[in-house]
CSV table of N, CA and C in Angstrom, one decimal:
chain,number,residue,atom,x,y,z
A,252,MET,N,33.3,-17.4,14.5
A,252,MET,CA,32.5,-18.6,14.4
A,252,MET,C,31.1,-18.2,14.0
A,253,SER,N,30.5,-18.9,13.1
A,253,SER,CA,29.2,-18.6,12.6
A,253,SER,C,28.1,-19.2,13.4
A,254,ASP,N,26.9,-18.6,13.3
A,254,ASP,CA,25.7,-19.1,14.1
A,254,ASP,C,25.3,-20.5,13.5
A,255,PRO,N,25.3,-21.6,14.3
A,255,PRO,CA,25.0,-22.9,13.8
A,255,PRO,C,23.5,-23.0,13.4
A,256,THR,N,22.6,-22.1,13.8
A,256,THR,CA,21.2,-22.3,13.4
A,256,THR,C,20.8,-21.6,12.1
A,257,THR,N,21.8,-20.9,11.5
A,257,THR,CA,21.4,-20.1,10.3
A,257,THR,C,21.0,-21.1,9.1
A,258,HIS,N,21.5,-22.3,9.1
A,258,HIS,CA,21.2,-23.2,8.0
A,258,HIS,C,19.8,-23.9,8.2
A,259,LEU,N,19.2,-23.7,9.4
A,259,LEU,CA,17.9,-24.4,9.6
A,259,LEU,C,16.8,-23.7,8.9
A,260,THR,N,15.9,-24.4,8.3
A,260,THR,CA,14.7,-23.8,7.7
A,260,THR,C,13.5,-24.3,8.4
A,261,PRO,N,12.6,-23.4,8.9
A,261,PRO,CA,11.5,-23.9,9.6
A,261,PRO,C,10.6,-24.7,8.8
A,262,PRO,N,9.9,-25.7,9.4
A,262,PRO,CA,9.0,-26.6,8.6
A,262,PRO,C,7.8,-25.8,8.1
A,263,ASP,N,7.2,-26.3,7.1
A,263,ASP,CA,6.0,-25.7,6.5
A,263,ASP,C,4.8,-26.1,7.4
A,264,PRO,N,4.1,-25.1,8.0
A,264,PRO,CA,3.0,-25.5,8.9
A,264,PRO,C,1.9,-26.3,8.3
A,265,ASP,N,1.7,-26.2,7.0
A,265,ASP,CA,0.7,-27.0,6.3
A,265,ASP,C,1.1,-28.5,6.3
A,266,GLU,N,2.3,-28.7,6.1
A,266,GLU,CA,2.8,-30.1,6.1
A,266,GLU,C,2.7,-30.7,7.5
A,267,ILE,N,3.1,-30.0,8.5
A,267,ILE,CA,3.0,-30.5,9.8
A,267,ILE,C,1.5,-30.8,10.2
A,268,ALA,N,0.6,-29.9,9.9
A,268,ALA,CA,-0.8,-30.1,10.2
A,268,ALA,C,-1.3,-31.4,9.5
A,269,ASP,N,-1.0,-31.5,8.2
A,269,ASP,CA,-1.5,-32.7,7.5
A,269,ASP,C,-1.0,-34.0,8.2
A,270,GLU,N,0.3,-34.1,8.5
A,270,GLU,CA,0.8,-35.3,9.1
A,270,GLU,C,0.3,-35.5,10.5
A,271,ALA,N,0.1,-34.4,11.3
A,271,ALA,CA,-0.3,-34.5,12.7
A,271,ALA,C,-1.8,-35.0,12.8
A,272,TYR,N,-2.6,-34.7,11.8
A,272,TYR,CA,-4.0,-35.1,11.9
A,272,TYR,C,-4.4,-36.2,11.0
A,273,GLU,N,-3.5,-36.8,10.4
A,273,GLU,CA,-3.9,-37.9,9.5
A,273,GLU,C,-4.2,-39.1,10.3
A,274,VAL,N,-5.4,-39.7,10.1
A,274,VAL,CA,-5.9,-40.8,10.8
A,274,VAL,C,-5.7,-42.1,10.0
A,275,THR,N,-4.9,-43.0,10.5
A,275,THR,CA,-4.6,-44.2,9.8
A,275,THR,C,-5.8,-45.2,10.0
A,276,GLU,N,-5.8,-46.2,9.1
A,276,GLU,CA,-6.9,-47.3,9.2
A,276,GLU,C,-6.7,-48.0,10.6
A,277,GLU,N,-5.5,-48.2,11.0
A,277,GLU,CA,-5.3,-48.9,12.3
A,277,GLU,C,-5.9,-48.0,13.5
A,278,THR,N,-5.7,-46.7,13.4
A,278,THR,CA,-6.2,-45.9,14.5
A,278,THR,C,-7.7,-45.9,14.4
A,279,TYR,N,-8.3,-45.8,13.2
A,279,TYR,CA,-9.8,-45.8,13.1
A,279,TYR,C,-10.4,-47.1,13.6
A,280,GLU,N,-9.7,-48.3,13.3
A,280,GLU,CA,-10.2,-49.6,13.8
A,280,GLU,C,-10.1,-49.7,15.3
A,281,PHE,N,-9.0,-49.2,15.9
A,281,PHE,CA,-8.9,-49.2,17.3
A,281,PHE,C,-9.9,-48.3,18.0
A,282,GLU,N,-10.2,-47.2,17.5
A,282,GLU,CA,-11.2,-46.3,18.0
A,282,GLU,C,-12.6,-46.9,18.0
A,283,GLN,N,-12.9,-47.6,16.9
A,283,GLN,CA,-14.2,-48.3,16.8
A,283,GLN,C,-14.3,-49.4,17.8
A,284,ARG,N,-13.2,-50.2,18.1
A,284,ARG,CA,-13.3,-51.2,19.1
A,284,ARG,C,-13.4,-50.6,20.5
A,285,ASP,N,-12.6,-49.5,20.7
A,285,ASP,CA,-12.5,-48.8,22.0
A,285,ASP,C,-13.9,-48.2,22.4
A,286,GLU,N,-14.7,-47.8,21.4
A,286,GLU,CA,-16.0,-47.2,21.7
A,286,GLU,C,-16.9,-48.2,22.4
A,287,GLN,N,-16.7,-49.5,22.1
A,287,GLN,CA,-17.5,-50.6,22.7
A,287,GLN,C,-17.2,-51.0,24.1
A,288,VAL,N,-16.0,-50.5,24.6
A,288,VAL,CA,-15.6,-50.8,26.0
A,288,VAL,C,-16.3,-49.9,27.0
A,289,PRO,N,-17.1,-50.5,27.9
A,289,PRO,CA,-17.8,-49.7,28.9
A,289,PRO,C,-16.8,-48.9,29.8
A,290,ALA,N,-17.1,-47.7,30.2
A,290,ALA,CA,-16.3,-46.9,31.1
A,290,ALA,C,-16.4,-47.5,32.5
A,291,GLY,N,-15.3,-47.4,33.2
A,291,GLY,CA,-15.3,-47.9,34.6
A,291,GLY,C,-13.9,-48.4,35.0
A,292,ALA,N,-13.8,-48.9,36.2
A,292,ALA,CA,-12.6,-49.4,36.7
A,292,ALA,C,-12.2,-50.7,36.0
A,293,ASP,N,-11.0,-50.9,35.8
A,293,ASP,CA,-10.5,-52.1,35.1
A,293,ASP,C,-10.4,-53.3,36.0
A,294,ARG,N,-10.6,-53.1,37.3
A,294,ARG,CA,-10.5,-54.1,38.3
A,294,ARG,C,-11.1,-53.6,39.6
A,295,PRO,N,-11.5,-54.5,40.5
A,295,PRO,CA,-11.9,-54.1,41.8
A,295,PRO,C,-10.7,-53.6,42.7
A,296,PRO,N,-11.0,-52.8,43.7
A,296,PRO,CA,-9.9,-52.4,44.6
A,296,PRO,C,-9.3,-53.6,45.3
A,297,THR,N,-8.0,-53.5,45.6
A,297,THR,CA,-7.3,-54.5,46.4
A,297,THR,C,-7.7,-54.3,47.9
A,298,ALA,N,-7.4,-55.2,48.7
A,298,ALA,CA,-7.7,-55.1,50.2
A,298,ALA,C,-7.0,-53.9,50.8
A,299,ASP,N,-5.7,-53.7,50.3
A,299,ASP,CA,-4.9,-52.5,50.8
A,299,ASP,C,-5.6,-51.2,50.4
A,300,GLU,N,-6.0,-51.2,49.1
A,300,GLU,CA,-6.7,-49.9,48.6
A,300,GLU,C,-8.0,-49.7,49.4
A,301,GLU,N,-8.8,-50.7,49.7
A,301,GLU,CA,-10.0,-50.5,50.4
A,301,GLU,C,-9.7,-50.0,51.8
A,302,ALA,N,-8.7,-50.6,52.5
A,302,ALA,CA,-8.3,-50.2,53.8
A,302,ALA,C,-7.9,-48.7,53.8
A,303,ALA,N,-7.1,-48.3,52.9
A,303,ALA,CA,-6.6,-46.9,52.8
A,303,ALA,C,-7.8,-46.0,52.6
A,304,ALA,N,-8.7,-46.4,51.8
A,304,ALA,CA,-9.9,-45.5,51.5
A,304,ALA,C,-10.7,-45.4,52.8
A,305,GLU,N,-10.9,-46.5,53.6
A,305,GLU,CA,-11.6,-46.4,54.8
A,305,GLU,C,-10.9,-45.5,55.8
A,306,ARG,N,-9.6,-45.6,55.9
A,306,ARG,CA,-8.8,-44.7,56.8
A,306,ARG,C,-8.9,-43.3,56.4
A,307,ALA,N,-8.9,-43.0,55.1
A,307,ALA,CA,-9.0,-41.6,54.7
A,307,ALA,C,-10.4,-41.0,54.7
A,308,ALA,N,-11.4,-41.8,54.8
A,308,ALA,CA,-12.8,-41.3,54.8
A,308,ALA,C,-13.0,-40.4,56.0
A,309,GLY,N,-12.4,-40.6,57.1
A,309,GLY,CA,-12.6,-39.8,58.3
A,309,GLY,C,-12.0,-38.4,58.1
A,310,ASP,N,-11.1,-38.2,57.2
A,310,ASP,CA,-10.4,-37.0,56.9
A,310,ASP,C,-11.1,-36.1,55.9
A,311,VAL,N,-12.2,-36.6,55.3
A,311,VAL,CA,-12.8,-35.9,54.2
A,311,VAL,C,-14.1,-35.3,54.7
A,312,ASP,N,-14.3,-34.0,54.4
A,312,ASP,CA,-15.5,-33.3,54.8
A,312,ASP,C,-16.4,-33.3,53.5
A,313,ILE,N,-17.4,-34.2,53.5
A,313,ILE,CA,-18.2,-34.4,52.3
A,313,ILE,C,-18.9,-33.1,51.9
A,314,ASP,N,-19.4,-32.3,52.9
A,314,ASP,CA,-20.1,-31.1,52.5
A,314,ASP,C,-19.1,-30.1,51.8
A,315,GLU,N,-17.9,-30.0,52.3
A,315,GLU,CA,-16.9,-29.2,51.7
A,315,GLU,C,-16.6,-29.6,50.3
A,316,VAL,N,-16.5,-30.9,50.1
A,316,VAL,CA,-16.2,-31.5,48.7
A,316,VAL,C,-17.4,-31.2,47.8
A,317,ALA,N,-18.6,-31.3,48.3
A,317,ALA,CA,-19.8,-31.1,47.5
A,317,ALA,C,-19.8,-29.6,47.1
A,318,ALA,N,-19.5,-28.7,48.0
A,318,ALA,CA,-19.6,-27.3,47.7
A,318,ALA,C,-18.5,-26.9,46.7
A,319,HIS,N,-17.3,-27.5,46.8
A,319,HIS,CA,-16.3,-27.3,45.9
A,319,HIS,C,-16.7,-27.8,44.5
A,320,GLU,N,-17.3,-28.9,44.4
A,320,GLU,CA,-17.7,-29.5,43.1
A,320,GLU,C,-18.7,-28.5,42.5
A,321,ARG,N,-19.7,-28.1,43.2
A,321,ARG,CA,-20.7,-27.1,42.7
A,321,ARG,C,-20.0,-25.9,42.1
A,322,GLU,N,-19.1,-25.4,42.9
A,322,GLU,CA,-18.3,-24.2,42.5
A,322,GLU,C,-17.6,-24.4,41.2
A,323,MET,N,-16.9,-25.5,41.1
A,323,MET,CA,-16.2,-25.8,39.9
A,323,MET,C,-17.1,-26.0,38.7
A,324,LEU,N,-18.2,-26.7,38.9
A,324,LEU,CA,-19.2,-26.9,37.8
A,324,LEU,C,-19.7,-25.5,37.3
A,325,GLU,N,-20.0,-24.6,38.2
A,325,GLU,CA,-20.5,-23.3,37.9
A,325,GLU,C,-19.4,-22.5,37.1
A,326,ARG,N,-18.2,-22.6,37.6
A,326,ARG,CA,-17.1,-21.9,36.9
A,326,ARG,C,-16.9,-22.5,35.5
A,327,GLY,N,-17.0,-23.8,35.3
A,327,GLY,CA,-16.9,-24.4,34.0
A,327,GLY,C,-18.0,-24.0,33.1
A,328,ALA,N,-19.2,-23.9,33.6
A,328,ALA,CA,-20.3,-23.5,32.8
A,328,ALA,C,-20.2,-22.1,32.3
A,329,LYS,N,-19.4,-21.2,33.0
A,329,LYS,CA,-19.3,-19.8,32.6
A,329,LYS,C,-17.9,-19.6,31.9
A,330,GLN,N,-17.2,-20.6,31.6
A,330,GLN,CA,-15.9,-20.5,31.0
A,330,GLN,C,-16.0,-19.8,29.7
A,331,GLN,N,-15.1,-18.8,29.5
A,331,GLN,CA,-15.1,-18.0,28.2
A,331,GLN,C,-13.7,-18.2,27.6
A,332,GLY,N,-13.6,-18.1,26.3
A,332,GLY,CA,-12.4,-18.1,25.5
A,332,GLY,C,-11.8,-19.5,25.3
A,333,GLU,N,-10.5,-19.6,25.2
A,333,GLU,CA,-9.8,-20.8,24.9
A,333,GLU,C,-10.1,-21.9,26.0
A,334,GLY,N,-10.4,-23.1,25.6
A,334,GLY,CA,-10.7,-24.1,26.5
A,334,GLY,C,-12.2,-24.2,26.9
A,335,SER,N,-13.0,-23.3,26.4
A,335,SER,CA,-14.4,-23.4,26.7
A,335,SER,C,-15.1,-24.5,25.8
A,336,VAL,N,-16.1,-25.1,26.3
A,336,VAL,CA,-16.9,-26.0,25.6
A,336,VAL,C,-18.2,-25.4,25.1
A,337,PRO,N,-18.4,-25.4,23.8
A,337,PRO,CA,-19.6,-24.8,23.3
A,337,PRO,C,-20.9,-25.5,23.7
């Protein structure tokens, strides 16, 4: 029995790149409209969500969270290589 994958030809990377990054007019128009939408929650919290947040608030050490945030910001600022932001 022969190898069933021998007939497959890998795609041309240039063709894939062109198709993957082609921006259509529809995409461009959507992005223009989307830029005008302010960032934020799409709705206020429900009563159940507010109650759950209040119950959980006692379990959170704000100082520990703040220290962790500072550590992560510092790590991000020192990020090297792939994934770093210039």
